[in-house]
Short mmCIF file of C-alpha atoms in Angstrom, two decimals:
data_model
loop_
_atom_site.label_atom_id
_atom_site.label_comp_id
_atom_site.label_asym_id
_atom_site.label_seq_id
_atom_site.Cartn_x
_atom_site.Cartn_y
_atom_site.Cartn_z
CA MET R 1 -20.52 70.08 109.53
CA ASN R 2 -22.29 66.48 109.03
CA LYS R 3 -25.40 67.91 106.69
CA VAL R 4 -22.68 69.53 104.35
CA ILE R 5 -20.83 66.32 103.64
CA SER R 6 -23.54 63.66 103.80
CA ASN R 7 -23.91 63.24 100.33
CA LEU R 8 -21.66 62.70 97.58
CA ALA R 9 -22.82 65.44 95.60
CA ARG R 10 -22.13 67.81 98.09
CA GLU R 11 -18.36 66.76 98.70
CA ARG R 12 -17.87 67.26 94.73
CA ILE R 13 -18.78 70.94 94.75
CA LEU R 14 -16.54 71.64 97.83
CA GLU R 15 -14.05 69.60 95.50
CA HIS R 16 -15.02 71.57 92.77
CA VAL R 17 -14.56 74.74 94.96
CA MET R 18 -11.06 73.87 95.83
CA PHE R 19 -9.79 72.85 92.37
CA LEU R 20 -11.41 75.86 90.35
CA HIS R 21 -9.57 78.02 93.32
CA TYR R 22 -6.10 76.50 93.09
CA GLY R 23 -6.06 75.35 89.93
CA ARG R 24 -7.24 78.73 88.58
CA ALA R 25 -3.72 79.40 86.56
CA ALA R 26 -4.91 75.93 84.04
CA ASP R 27 -8.18 77.52 83.39
CA LYS R 28 -6.46 80.41 81.15
CA SER R 29 -8.57 82.75 82.88
CA GLY R 30 -7.49 83.08 86.08
CA VAL R 31 -11.06 83.98 87.94
CA GLY R 32 -11.57 81.25 90.23
CA ALA R 33 -14.61 79.65 91.57
CA THR R 34 -17.56 81.74 90.36
CA PHE R 35 -21.05 80.41 91.02
CA GLU R 36 -21.47 79.83 86.98
CA ARG R 37 -18.03 77.91 86.93
CA LEU R 38 -18.62 75.98 89.44
CA ALA R 39 -22.32 75.24 88.79
CA THR R 40 -20.46 74.42 84.70
CA LEU R 41 -18.13 72.16 85.88
CA SER R 42 -20.63 70.04 88.74
CA ALA R 43 -23.22 69.60 85.80
CA VAL R 44 -20.25 68.39 83.31
CA THR R 45 -18.49 65.95 85.69
CA ASP R 46 -20.89 64.99 87.94
CA GLU R 47 -24.48 66.07 86.44
CA ILE R 48 -25.55 68.23 89.60
CA GLY R 49 -27.86 71.09 89.03
CA ALA R 50 -27.20 74.28 89.68
CA ARG R 51 -30.29 74.33 92.65
CA ALA R 52 -28.36 71.71 94.00
CA VAL R 53 -24.54 73.59 94.06
CA ARG R 54 -26.40 76.66 95.39
CA THR R 55 -27.76 74.87 98.16
CA GLY R 56 -24.33 73.00 98.83
CA LEU R 57 -22.70 76.66 98.51
CA ARG R 58 -24.84 77.94 101.18
CA MET R 59 -24.56 75.10 103.54
CA ALA R 60 -20.99 75.23 103.25
CA GLN R 61 -20.83 78.88 104.10
CA ILE R 62 -23.03 78.51 106.89
CA SER R 63 -21.03 76.00 108.65
CA GLY R 64 -17.77 78.19 107.51
CA LEU R 65 -16.18 75.87 105.36
CA VAL R 66 -16.43 78.54 102.27
CA VAL R 67 -16.51 81.93 102.00
CA GLN R 68 -17.04 84.16 99.43
CA THR R 69 -15.01 87.18 98.29
CA ARG R 70 -15.03 89.84 95.21
CA SER R 71 -12.36 89.26 92.62
CA ARG R 72 -9.07 91.77 92.38
CA ALA R 73 -9.32 92.00 88.96
CA ASP R 74 -12.99 92.63 88.62
CA ALA R 75 -15.23 93.47 91.76
CA ARG R 76 -18.64 92.59 89.92
CA LEU R 77 -17.44 89.00 90.35
CA ARG R 78 -18.32 86.92 93.28
CA LEU R 79 -15.99 84.31 94.20
CA TYR R 80 -16.08 81.29 96.61
CA GLU R 81 -13.11 80.43 98.38
CA PRO R 82 -11.85 77.25 100.56
CA ALA R 83 -12.12 78.54 104.06
CA GLU R 84 -9.40 77.29 107.03
CA PRO R 85 -11.87 74.52 108.43
CA LEU R 86 -12.00 73.40 104.64
CA LEU R 87 -8.52 72.98 104.23
CA ALA R 88 -8.09 71.33 107.96
CA LEU R 89 -10.86 68.93 106.65
CA THR R 90 -9.04 68.09 103.68
CA GLY R 91 -5.70 67.58 105.52
CA ALA R 92 -7.32 65.65 107.78
CA TYR R 93 -9.27 62.90 105.19
CA SER R 94 -6.21 62.83 103.48
CA ALA R 95 -3.33 61.67 105.80
CA LEU R 96 -6.20 59.15 107.02
CA ALA R 97 -6.65 57.67 103.43
CA LEU R 98 -2.65 58.01 102.72
CA GLN R 99 -2.18 55.88 106.00
CA SER R 100 -3.40 52.68 103.52
CA VAL R 101 -0.81 53.85 101.07
CA ASP R 102 2.05 54.05 103.56
CA GLU R 103 1.28 50.34 104.98
CA MET R 104 1.07 48.80 101.67
CA TRP R 105 4.31 51.48 100.26
CA PRO R 106 6.76 51.78 103.29
CA GLY R 107 9.00 54.42 103.04
CA LEU R 108 6.85 57.13 101.06
CA GLY R 109 5.93 58.42 104.50
CA LEU R 110 2.97 60.37 102.61
CA SER R 111 0.55 60.59 105.52
CA LEU R 112 3.24 61.99 107.68
CA ARG R 113 3.91 64.59 105.50
CA VAL R 114 0.70 65.56 104.99
CA ARG R 115 0.36 65.94 108.94
CA GLU R 116 3.53 68.05 109.23
CA GLU R 117 4.36 69.74 106.00
CA ILE R 118 2.95 73.57 105.83
CA GLY R 119 1.54 74.05 103.17
CA LEU R 120 1.81 70.55 101.63
CA ILE R 121 -2.42 70.71 101.12
CA PRO R 122 -2.45 73.96 99.35
CA GLN R 123 0.61 72.57 96.92
CA MET R 124 -1.50 69.00 96.24
CA LEU R 125 -4.68 70.96 95.84
CA THR R 126 -2.93 73.20 93.10
CA ARG R 127 -1.46 70.16 91.21
CA MET R 128 -4.51 68.23 91.31
CA GLY R 129 -6.88 71.12 90.48
CA GLU R 130 -4.56 71.69 87.54
CA ALA R 131 -4.62 67.94 86.12
CA TYR R 132 -8.56 68.17 86.95
CA LEU R 133 -9.68 71.12 84.83
CA ARG R 134 -6.86 70.22 81.84
CA GLY R 135 -8.89 66.44 81.56
CA ALA R 136 -11.86 65.43 80.08
CA PHE R 137 -13.00 64.22 83.48
CA ARG R 138 -16.91 63.73 82.28
CA SER R 139 -16.95 59.49 83.00
CA GLN R 140 -17.72 57.34 80.00
CA ARG R 141 -17.94 54.47 82.35
CA PRO R 142 -21.52 52.73 82.87
CA VAL R 143 -23.30 54.38 85.69
CA ASP R 144 -21.96 53.33 89.09
CA PRO R 145 -24.59 52.27 91.39
CA LEU R 146 -22.89 53.08 94.28
CA ASN R 147 -22.22 56.54 93.29
CA MET R 148 -26.01 56.97 92.63
CA LEU R 149 -26.72 56.24 96.58
CA LEU R 150 -23.95 57.99 98.01
CA ARG R 151 -25.81 61.29 96.90
CA LEU R 152 -28.66 59.92 99.55
CA GLU R 153 -28.23 61.45 102.88
CA GLY R 154 -26.02 59.83 104.72
CA ALA R 155 -25.14 56.78 102.45
CA ARG R 156 -21.44 57.11 102.93
CA PRO R 157 -21.20 56.32 106.99
CA ILE R 158 -23.86 53.42 106.68
CA LEU R 159 -22.56 51.97 103.36
CA ALA R 160 -19.31 52.08 105.08
CA ARG R 161 -20.25 51.13 108.19
CA VAL R 162 -22.01 47.64 106.51
CA VAL R 163 -18.62 46.84 105.07
CA GLU R 164 -17.11 46.68 108.27
CA CYS R 165 -19.33 44.49 109.74
CA GLU R 166 -19.60 42.49 106.64
CA ARG R 167 -15.74 42.01 107.03
CA ARG R 168 -15.73 41.79 111.02
CA GLN R 169 -18.87 39.13 110.55
CA VAL R 170 -21.10 41.23 112.94
CA PRO R 171 -24.56 42.14 112.16
CA LEU R 172 -25.31 45.54 111.45
CA PRO R 173 -26.72 48.48 114.09
CA THR R 174 -30.29 49.01 114.40
CA ALA R 175 -31.69 51.85 112.42
CA GLN R 176 -32.02 53.74 115.99
CA GLU R 177 -28.14 52.70 116.66
CA PHE R 178 -27.21 54.31 113.24
CA ALA R 179 -29.03 57.67 114.13
CA ARG R 180 -27.01 57.87 117.45
CA LEU R 181 -23.83 57.23 115.45
CA PHE R 182 -24.44 59.33 112.20
CA TYR R 183 -27.27 61.40 112.75
CA VAL R 184 -29.12 59.80 110.31
CA SER R 185 -32.78 59.23 110.63
CA PRO R 186 -34.13 55.49 111.09
CA SER R 187 -36.52 55.89 108.42
CA GLN R 188 -33.46 57.18 106.16
CA THR R 189 -31.29 54.62 107.27
CA ARG R 190 -33.95 51.88 106.25
CA VAL R 191 -34.16 53.81 102.58
CA ILE R 192 -30.57 53.35 101.97
CA LEU R 193 -30.35 49.48 102.80
CA THR R 194 -33.16 49.16 101.42
CA ALA R 195 -31.78 51.03 97.82
CA ALA R 196 -28.56 49.05 98.60
CA GLU R 197 -29.93 45.88 98.32
CA ALA R 198 -32.63 46.34 95.18
CA ARG R 199 -29.26 47.69 93.42
CA GLY R 200 -28.00 44.49 94.40
CA LEU R 201 -24.64 45.49 96.61
CA ILE R 202 -26.09 44.01 99.61
CA ARG R 203 -27.94 41.34 101.09
CA ILE R 204 -29.28 41.40 104.45
CA ALA R 205 -31.27 38.66 106.49
CA ALA R 206 -33.61 39.92 109.83
CA ARG R 207 -31.84 41.16 112.86
CA GLY R 208 -28.88 43.12 110.61
CA VAL R 209 -27.46 39.65 109.69
CA ILE R 210 -25.54 40.32 106.25
CA LEU R 211 -25.69 37.47 103.83
CA ASP R 212 -23.48 39.54 101.36
CA ALA R 213 -22.08 42.54 100.75
CA ALA R 214 -19.15 41.69 98.03
CA PRO R 215 -20.60 43.67 95.87
CA LEU R 216 -20.27 46.62 97.66
CA GLN R 217 -16.81 46.26 98.91
CA GLU R 218 -15.81 45.95 95.33
CA ARG R 219 -17.31 49.28 94.76
CA PHE R 220 -16.15 50.99 97.49
CA LEU R 221 -12.62 49.73 96.42
CA ASP R 222 -12.62 50.69 93.29
CA ALA R 223 -13.29 54.16 94.24
CA GLN R 224 -11.17 54.41 96.78
CA ALA R 225 -8.40 53.37 94.63
CA ARG R 226 -9.30 55.44 91.96
CA TYR R 227 -9.11 58.46 94.19
CA LEU R 228 -5.72 57.40 95.58
CA ALA R 229 -4.51 56.90 92.25
CA PHE R 230 -5.18 60.30 90.99
CA ALA R 231 -3.76 62.03 94.22
CA LEU R 232 -0.68 59.94 93.93
CA ARG R 233 -0.21 60.57 90.18
CA ALA R 234 -1.41 64.60 90.42
CA GLY R 235 -0.54 65.57 93.67
CA PHE R 236 2.83 63.75 94.13
CA GLY R 237 3.57 62.86 90.91
CA LEU R 238 4.41 59.46 91.21
CA ARG R 239 4.31 57.80 87.71
CA ALA R 240 1.89 55.49 85.74
CA ALA R 241 4.46 52.15 86.40
CA SER R 242 4.77 53.01 90.47
CA LEU R 243 0.72 53.25 90.45
CA ALA R 244 0.22 49.68 88.24
CA LYS R 245 2.40 48.11 91.10
CA PHE R 246 0.11 50.02 94.08
CA GLY R 247 -2.87 48.73 92.33
CA GLN R 248 -1.86 45.24 92.33
CA ARG R 249 -0.23 45.48 95.84
CA LEU R 250 -3.73 47.08 97.01
CA ARG R 251 -5.69 43.94 95.49
CA SER R 252 -3.45 41.80 97.65
CA PHE R 253 -3.56 43.79 101.11
CA PRO R 254 -5.03 41.64 104.15
CA THR R 255 -8.43 42.91 104.63
#
């Protein structure tokens, strides 16, 4: 499981499985997540090659997150569908992410709804999938150095820990400690931290002392804000004006 979700590209592939499966009514074909459609969507939106898609799907099948079925309309078509463990994982992540929204926006209670309302996650994914497939989601923004870094194996938990340690003003764990925490080899940990420094996102001194991680924090905050804004607008139907107020609160929320 850790291997499957250890880089951003495979996360995106799993998202595309869910969006194509639940949003199939919006893509006019009603087919769902075939390999060809997954490969095309992944290439257009995230520049993920067909080989990486095939590898990611195979790993997801082995770990029980995705199952392969035959189309009821055309038995020649093989479809990839999210399995119950993937829906459970999505629900747990969504509830955790939405806790920050509930703290900044009292009264919504979205995190509790995700935990308690049976069927809410598939409903959210249906609406989000429809919005995603309708939109022109190839980004026109400049290449984000954080997104490039997060494609490295194990980069997400390691860079998130950098942000946490900087905010707590404590040194980073050693490469060996990172390995025990996140199953990322010491050499790969050093590759990730070196790459983050080379891209100007962090500066680290001897013994894991963080000199600066503000650029990395800002990138993480922007990425999380974009995800939450999409989930709130497409998944829960919140209006743009409300999201603008939420964004202002997010910026001023205590660390």
